[in-house]
Every structure is written in C-alpha cells, then in structure tokens.
Amino acid sequence: MNTTSTPVRSNQAQEGTRKEIATFGAVHLDVTNLDRSVEFWQAYIGLQVRSATTTSAELGTESNTLVVLNATAKTPFKNGYSGIYHLAIHPANEEEFARVLARLISKQYPIAPTDHTMSKALYMEDPDGITVEITLETPERLARLEFGPRGPVAIDTDGTVRAASAALDVAAVLKALPGHDLTRPLADDTKVGHVHLYVSDVEAAHRFYKGLGFLDNMYLPQYGMADLGAGGAFGHRIAVNAGHTRGRPQAPEGTAGLRYYTIRFDTPERLNTALQSVSSAQERADGFLVTDPAGNKVLLTASWEERPESTLTPPRRT
C-alpha cells in the first residue's frame, strides 16, 4: 500500500491526562417546528427538557444544557452553504453509547453507524435535516492516519488497517448494554464533544481557531479540511471543511441551522487571550459573541461563577 503519513497527534496516553484548554457549552439551533425537534432530542437522543416556552426549549442532562432550540426558522436546513456540518453529543462510556444506539434501532430511526477508530459514531439527521452525531471517544485505539490513492486509512494500535470511516460493529457495541432499559435519559456526564463546520475558506478558518488557542490535529488545506483539538488525547474538537462550500456564504436568513455555539475556556486568562485574536466581539451578560471568517457565530466564555469585568481587555466591541 502506497501511503503517506499525515500529521496526527502522538503520545496520546500522556495527552489524555492533560486538562483541555476549553470545553463546549450549549449549541443553539434554529428549527422550523419546536415540538417535533424536542421530540427528536428527547425521545430519540435521550436528552431531558430543562426548560421550555412556546418558542424555545433547553435540553440536556439533569445538570447541564447541551442544546437550545429556537423556533425561528422558516425553511429546513440547506446544503451547500457555510454553517453547521454536524454537532456531536459525546456519552461518557460504552454503555451510554450503546443505549442510544439500541434506542435508535428500536425506533427504526435512520442512522449511519461508523467506526473512525479514534471514535465510534452514529450519524443521523434531525427533523430539519441538520446532521447530529453521537460519539464515543476511543483515541487509545488510533496509532496513526495515512493517506493513500483511495483516501485516508486508520491504523489501529493492534495493527488493524481500516478505512477512516468504516462500518461500525453494531453487535459488538450492543453487548455493552446491560438489560434493555432504553428509556433512561443520557447521564449527567454527557457533553457536547465536538463541532464540525462548513466554511468558505479553510485557511482563514484555521487561523481563526488557532488564534483562539486550539491546536492542530490535522491541517490539510489541499483536501479542504482542518481539524483542531484542545490539548487532550482526542484531537477532534473543532473541525472545518470547505469541500462543497468554498467561497459560499451562510444560508439565507430563516433557514434551519446553527445560531451559535459556545466555547468555555478553562480560565478567564485563556478567554482574555482568545479575545485579543479577534477583530471585534459583542459583549453580553453570558460572554462575548464573535464570528468566524465563514460567518459562524461563537459565544466565548470561561469557567467561572461570576465574570470579573476588570480582568478582561476585549477587542473593539459591537
């Protein structure tokens, strides 16, 4: 096999012990039908409704909001524009991942079970056509990625070679589920684990997220993609693609999709450094709203109980 190695993260065991520089807060989506979208996230994915009005709903675990739905869209998601590629909910362990898989199978919901070696994933579309991924992180399985004439392949730590996106062994996953309680909601340690975006310019998006402090996992502008991590073993935290969206703007106003997502830095100092890399930021009570070069909006905040205004020196505010 004639392949060339790509720049993937190494010494994963050591990196896995490091605290990551940032995590994700809630992802805010615009949807066309609130009741229908709430049913998807609650009955199929396993999130709980934490609060709701006639026009919006917050869903997540018992303690944390992961997704906020806003009934403001007039038309379903449209492909071919900058915006959300998919958002990923990460259960903390194999049992929780297996429960979601079993629930989706029992409800005959269309899914694409995929083995990326660095993760096990279930892909599906919400009622508006927004792609959602359920991800079990397994970076300890990945030795390296290689690119050959037929595309990328993953080399497992035991030497197994498989396509970078291979079929998932569903039967093996389901063995991790004790009993058949498929109604139990996702556990409290479930999180938004990564966000994958369509962008108009990979190089510009890469500079933007590097400026915020994220670290290269893979940077392959020749393939129209970049992948960045936050310092841990799982390097796939923010990914950007321009394969079908190079030079393309955001979808027309009123289209279902991403309103904004939230990055929560581990310290106020890290947030402050990130703010110096952006040209402008809209200050809000819950953080600073910025826009990446493709028009995707990001709320930057930090892990603190009360934001100390005097310690921040943000850029020009809008």
Short mmCIF file of C-alpha atoms in Angstrom, two decimals:
data_model
loop_
_atom_site.label_atom_id
_atom_site.label_comp_id
_atom_site.label_asym_id
_atom_site.label_seq_id
_atom_site.Cartn_x
_atom_site.Cartn_y
_atom_site.Cartn_z
CA MET A 1 0.00 0.00 0.00
CA ASN A 2 1.48 3.32 -1.09
CA THR A 3 0.55 5.78 1.62
CA THR A 4 1.95 8.89 3.22
CA SER A 5 1.58 9.70 6.88
CA THR A 6 -0.45 12.71 7.90
CA PRO A 7 0.32 14.93 10.90
CA VAL A 8 -1.73 13.32 13.65
CA ARG A 9 -1.30 13.76 17.39
CA SER A 10 1.04 11.34 19.15
CA ASN A 11 1.86 10.30 22.75
CA GLN A 12 -1.89 10.02 23.34
CA ALA A 13 -1.60 8.39 26.75
CA GLN A 14 0.26 11.38 28.14
CA GLU A 15 -2.04 13.89 26.44
CA GLY A 16 -5.09 12.10 27.76
CA THR A 17 -4.10 13.08 31.29
CA ARG A 18 -3.93 16.81 30.47
CA LYS A 19 -6.77 19.16 31.18
CA GLU A 20 -8.06 20.56 27.92
CA ILE A 21 -7.96 24.32 27.41
CA ALA A 22 -11.66 24.54 26.58
CA THR A 23 -14.92 22.64 26.53
CA PHE A 24 -18.25 23.34 24.83
CA GLY A 25 -21.34 24.89 26.31
CA ALA A 26 -24.74 24.85 24.67
CA VAL A 27 -25.23 24.71 20.90
CA HIS A 28 -28.09 26.97 19.79
CA LEU A 29 -30.09 25.88 16.75
CA ASP A 30 -32.84 27.48 14.70
CA VAL A 31 -35.59 24.98 13.85
CA THR A 32 -38.88 25.08 11.99
CA ASN A 33 -41.08 23.09 14.38
CA LEU A 34 -40.26 23.19 18.08
CA ASP A 35 -42.42 20.26 19.22
CA ARG A 36 -41.05 18.00 16.50
CA SER A 37 -37.43 18.91 17.30
CA VAL A 38 -37.95 18.49 21.06
CA GLU A 39 -39.34 15.01 20.42
CA PHE A 40 -36.25 14.12 18.38
CA TRP A 41 -33.79 15.24 21.04
CA GLN A 42 -35.78 13.80 23.93
CA ALA A 43 -37.29 10.55 22.64
CA TYR A 44 -34.55 9.51 20.21
CA ILE A 45 -31.31 11.01 21.52
CA GLY A 46 -32.16 10.88 25.24
CA LEU A 47 -31.81 14.48 26.38
CA GLN A 48 -34.11 15.95 29.02
CA VAL A 49 -36.17 19.11 28.63
CA ARG A 50 -34.70 21.53 31.17
CA SER A 51 -36.95 24.49 30.34
CA ALA A 52 -39.31 25.49 27.54
CA THR A 53 -41.50 28.28 26.25
CA THR A 54 -43.75 28.44 23.21
CA THR A 55 -40.79 29.49 21.04
CA SER A 56 -37.70 27.85 22.56
CA ALA A 57 -36.52 24.88 24.59
CA GLU A 58 -33.37 23.99 26.50
CA LEU A 59 -32.40 20.31 26.51
CA GLY A 60 -29.55 18.46 28.15
CA THR A 61 -28.77 16.33 31.15
CA GLU A 62 -30.04 16.76 34.68
CA SER A 63 -27.44 19.48 35.37
CA ASN A 64 -26.30 20.86 32.02
CA THR A 65 -27.93 22.39 28.95
CA LEU A 66 -26.42 20.96 25.76
CA VAL A 67 -28.81 22.11 23.02
CA VAL A 68 -31.09 25.14 22.79
CA LEU A 69 -33.82 25.08 20.15
CA ASN A 70 -35.31 28.29 18.75
CA ALA A 71 -38.48 28.05 16.65
CA THR A 72 -37.45 30.84 14.29
CA ALA A 73 -36.60 29.05 11.03
CA LYS A 74 -38.99 29.10 8.09
CA THR A 75 -37.30 26.51 5.88
CA PRO A 76 -35.32 23.29 6.58
CA PHE A 77 -31.54 23.05 6.54
CA LYS A 78 -29.92 23.71 3.15
CA ASN A 79 -26.73 22.05 1.97
CA GLY A 80 -24.05 23.94 0.07
CA TYR A 81 -23.64 26.86 2.47
CA SER A 82 -21.25 27.75 5.26
CA GLY A 83 -22.68 26.75 8.64
CA ILE A 84 -23.10 23.64 10.72
CA TYR A 85 -21.80 20.35 9.32
CA HIS A 86 -22.78 18.49 12.45
CA LEU A 87 -22.77 18.84 16.22
CA ALA A 88 -21.72 15.88 18.30
CA ILE A 89 -23.08 14.65 21.63
CA HIS A 90 -20.50 12.53 23.48
CA PRO A 91 -21.73 9.96 26.00
CA ALA A 92 -19.07 9.26 28.62
CA ASN A 93 -18.89 5.49 28.29
CA GLU A 94 -19.67 2.50 26.12
CA GLU A 95 -22.85 1.58 27.99
CA GLU A 96 -24.40 5.02 27.42
CA PHE A 97 -23.37 4.96 23.75
CA ALA A 98 -24.89 1.51 23.34
CA ARG A 99 -28.16 2.68 24.90
CA VAL A 100 -28.54 5.45 22.32
CA LEU A 101 -27.75 3.00 19.52
CA ALA A 102 -30.26 0.45 20.81
CA ARG A 103 -32.94 3.12 21.23
CA LEU A 104 -32.49 4.40 17.68
CA ILE A 105 -32.60 0.86 16.30
CA SER A 106 -35.75 0.07 18.30
CA LYS A 107 -37.44 3.17 16.88
CA GLN A 108 -36.18 2.38 13.36
CA TYR A 109 -34.63 5.84 13.05
CA PRO A 110 -32.29 6.10 10.03
CA ILE A 111 -28.67 6.13 11.21
CA ALA A 112 -25.18 5.56 9.82
CA PRO A 113 -23.11 3.63 12.43
CA THR A 114 -19.45 4.40 11.71
CA ASP A 115 -16.08 3.36 13.13
CA HIS A 116 -13.43 6.09 12.85
CA THR A 117 -11.01 4.12 15.09
CA MET A 118 -10.39 7.30 17.13
CA SER A 119 -14.13 7.20 17.84
CA LYS A 120 -17.31 5.24 17.29
CA ALA A 121 -20.09 7.34 15.82
CA LEU A 122 -23.77 7.34 14.93
CA TYR A 123 -24.83 9.85 12.29
CA MET A 124 -28.40 10.92 11.64
CA GLU A 125 -30.42 13.97 10.63
CA ASP A 126 -32.79 15.87 12.87
CA PRO A 127 -36.29 16.71 11.54
CA ASP A 128 -34.91 19.77 9.71
CA GLY A 129 -32.03 17.91 8.08
CA ILE A 130 -29.31 19.12 10.48
CA THR A 131 -26.77 16.33 10.94
CA VAL A 132 -26.27 15.11 14.50
CA GLU A 133 -23.51 12.77 15.64
CA ILE A 134 -23.40 10.63 18.78
CA THR A 135 -19.74 9.94 19.54
CA LEU A 136 -17.90 7.55 21.83
CA GLU A 137 -14.29 8.75 22.17
CA THR A 138 -11.74 5.94 21.66
CA PRO A 139 -8.45 7.75 20.85
CA GLU A 140 -6.47 5.00 22.57
CA ARG A 141 -7.23 2.73 19.59
CA LEU A 142 -5.64 5.01 16.97
CA ALA A 143 -1.94 4.72 16.17
CA ARG A 144 -1.92 6.96 13.08
CA LEU A 145 -3.78 8.03 9.96
CA GLU A 146 -2.35 7.57 6.49
CA PHE A 147 -3.44 8.89 3.12
CA GLY A 148 -3.26 6.75 0.02
CA PRO A 149 -4.69 6.85 -3.51
CA ARG A 150 -8.09 5.70 -2.23
CA GLY A 151 -8.27 8.13 0.65
CA PRO A 152 -7.45 8.00 4.36
CA VAL A 153 -6.98 4.81 6.34
CA ALA A 154 -6.69 4.37 10.10
CA ILE A 155 -4.04 2.17 11.64
CA ASP A 156 -5.17 0.71 14.96
CA THR A 157 -2.71 0.24 17.82
CA ASP A 158 -3.02 -3.53 17.27
CA GLY A 159 -2.03 -3.10 13.62
CA THR A 160 -5.53 -3.37 12.14
CA VAL A 161 -5.95 -1.28 9.00
CA ARG A 162 -9.42 0.01 8.23
CA ALA A 163 -10.99 2.85 6.31
CA ALA A 164 -11.01 6.10 8.26
CA SER A 165 -14.81 5.80 8.15
CA ALA A 166 -15.53 2.08 8.37
CA ALA A 167 -18.76 0.28 9.21
CA LEU A 168 -19.32 0.02 12.97
CA ASP A 169 -19.65 -3.43 14.53
CA VAL A 170 -23.14 -2.82 15.90
CA ALA A 171 -23.49 -6.22 17.53
CA ALA A 172 -20.26 -5.72 19.48
CA VAL A 173 -21.39 -2.30 20.71
CA LEU A 174 -24.76 -3.60 21.88
CA LYS A 175 -23.06 -6.21 24.06
CA ALA A 176 -22.00 -3.36 26.35
CA LEU A 177 -25.62 -2.61 27.27
CA PRO A 178 -26.82 -4.44 30.41
CA GLY A 179 -30.56 -5.02 30.36
CA HIS A 180 -32.97 -3.37 27.98
CA ASP A 181 -33.92 -0.09 29.63
CA LEU A 182 -33.96 2.16 26.57
CA THR A 183 -35.97 4.95 28.18
CA ARG A 184 -33.26 6.11 30.57
CA PRO A 185 -32.03 9.61 29.61
CA LEU A 186 -28.38 10.31 28.96
CA ALA A 187 -26.21 10.53 32.06
CA ASP A 188 -25.08 13.81 33.57
CA ASP A 189 -21.51 13.45 32.28
CA THR A 190 -22.70 13.54 28.67
CA LYS A 191 -21.33 16.57 26.82
CA VAL A 192 -21.13 18.41 23.54
CA GLY A 193 -17.81 16.93 22.49
CA HIS A 194 -17.07 18.49 19.12
CA VAL A 195 -18.44 20.82 16.49
CA HIS A 196 -17.86 20.33 12.77
CA LEU A 197 -18.41 23.33 10.50
CA TYR A 198 -18.75 24.09 6.82
CA VAL A 199 -16.63 27.10 5.91
CA SER A 200 -15.91 29.19 2.83
CA ASP A 201 -12.13 29.33 3.36
CA VAL A 202 -10.26 26.61 5.28
CA GLU A 203 -7.08 28.64 5.66
CA ALA A 204 -8.93 31.62 7.18
CA ALA A 205 -10.99 29.39 9.50
CA HIS A 206 -7.85 27.55 10.59
CA ARG A 207 -6.14 30.84 11.50
CA PHE A 208 -9.20 31.97 13.43
CA TYR A 209 -9.50 28.87 15.62
CA LYS A 210 -5.72 28.63 16.11
CA GLY A 211 -5.93 32.24 17.28
CA LEU A 212 -8.49 31.21 19.89
CA GLY A 213 -5.95 28.73 21.25
CA PHE A 214 -6.94 25.44 19.63
CA LEU A 215 -4.17 23.08 18.49
CA ASP A 216 -3.54 21.38 15.18
CA ASN A 217 -4.63 17.78 14.92
CA MET A 218 -4.67 17.70 11.12
CA TYR A 219 -4.25 20.61 8.75
CA LEU A 220 -4.91 19.54 5.17
CA PRO A 221 -5.95 22.58 3.12
CA GLN A 222 -5.24 20.60 -0.06
CA TYR A 223 -8.18 18.38 0.94
CA GLY A 224 -10.28 21.34 2.08
CA MET A 225 -10.17 20.44 5.77
CA ALA A 226 -8.62 21.21 9.13
CA ASP A 227 -9.06 19.52 12.49
CA LEU A 228 -8.15 21.08 15.83
CA GLY A 229 -8.00 19.85 19.42
CA ALA A 230 -7.93 21.39 22.86
CA GLY A 231 -4.83 19.65 24.23
CA GLY A 232 -6.12 16.20 25.15
CA ALA A 233 -5.84 12.79 23.51
CA PHE A 234 -8.99 13.33 21.47
CA GLY A 235 -7.84 15.86 18.91
CA HIS A 236 -11.15 16.28 17.08
CA ARG A 237 -12.82 19.19 18.91
CA ILE A 238 -13.34 21.76 16.13
CA ALA A 239 -13.24 20.68 12.50
CA VAL A 240 -13.78 22.77 9.37
CA ASN A 241 -14.50 21.63 5.83
CA ALA A 242 -14.81 23.51 2.55
CA GLY A 243 -15.13 20.63 0.09
CA HIS A 244 -18.57 21.77 -1.10
CA THR A 245 -18.71 25.24 0.40
CA ARG A 246 -15.55 27.03 -0.74
CA GLY A 247 -16.45 30.65 -1.28
CA ARG A 248 -20.03 30.04 -0.19
CA PRO A 249 -21.86 32.31 2.28
CA GLN A 250 -24.17 31.40 5.14
CA ALA A 251 -27.58 30.01 4.18
CA PRO A 252 -30.38 32.54 3.60
CA GLU A 253 -31.98 34.07 6.67
CA GLY A 254 -34.78 31.92 8.03
CA THR A 255 -33.03 28.62 7.22
CA ALA A 256 -32.77 25.97 9.93
CA GLY A 257 -29.25 25.52 11.25
CA LEU A 258 -26.70 26.92 13.66
CA ARG A 259 -27.50 30.12 15.53
CA TYR A 260 -24.29 29.96 17.59
CA TYR A 261 -22.31 27.55 19.72
CA THR A 262 -20.45 28.08 22.97
CA ILE A 263 -16.76 27.65 23.78
CA ARG A 264 -15.97 27.69 27.50
CA PHE A 265 -12.29 28.29 28.25
CA ASP A 266 -10.80 26.76 31.38
CA THR A 267 -9.64 30.10 32.81
CA PRO A 268 -10.53 33.80 32.45
CA GLU A 269 -6.94 34.42 31.34
CA ARG A 270 -7.36 31.98 28.44
CA LEU A 271 -10.56 33.74 27.41
CA ASN A 272 -8.81 37.09 27.57
CA THR A 273 -6.02 35.82 25.30
CA ALA A 274 -8.56 34.46 22.82
CA LEU A 275 -10.38 37.78 22.70
CA GLN A 276 -7.18 39.55 21.64
CA SER A 277 -7.09 37.43 18.48
CA VAL A 278 -10.46 38.55 17.10
CA SER A 279 -11.23 41.84 15.42
CA SER A 280 -14.49 42.50 17.25
CA ALA A 281 -16.72 40.97 19.89
CA GLN A 282 -20.23 41.71 21.07
CA GLU A 283 -20.20 41.74 24.86
CA ARG A 284 -23.19 40.07 26.51
CA ALA A 285 -24.11 39.07 30.03
CA ASP A 286 -23.11 35.47 29.29
CA GLY A 287 -19.89 36.10 27.37
CA PHE A 288 -18.57 37.54 24.12
CA LEU A 289 -20.18 36.75 20.77
CA VAL A 290 -17.71 36.56 17.89
CA THR A 291 -17.96 35.49 14.27
CA ASP A 292 -15.53 33.23 12.41
CA PRO A 293 -14.47 34.09 8.82
CA ALA A 294 -17.26 31.93 7.39
CA GLY A 295 -19.96 33.70 9.39
CA ASN A 296 -20.39 31.03 12.08
CA LYS A 297 -21.13 32.67 15.43
CA VAL A 298 -19.36 31.56 18.61
CA LEU A 299 -20.05 32.61 22.20
CA LEU A 300 -16.77 32.78 24.12
CA THR A 301 -16.90 32.43 27.88
CA ALA A 302 -14.88 30.88 30.69
CA SER A 303 -15.32 28.56 33.66
CA TRP A 304 -16.17 30.96 36.46
CA GLU A 305 -19.14 31.67 38.64
CA GLU A 306 -19.11 35.41 38.06
CA ARG A 307 -17.25 37.17 35.24
CA PRO A 308 -14.80 39.74 36.66
CA GLU A 309 -15.14 42.58 34.17
CA SER A 310 -11.98 44.36 35.25
CA THR A 311 -9.70 41.47 34.28
CA LEU A 312 -10.75 41.46 30.62
CA THR A 313 -9.37 43.58 27.81
CA PRO A 314 -11.58 42.61 24.85
CA PRO A 315 -11.15 43.97 21.33
CA ARG A 316 -13.46 46.54 19.80
CA ARG A 317 -16.96 45.65 20.95
CA THR A 318 -20.02 45.82 18.76
#
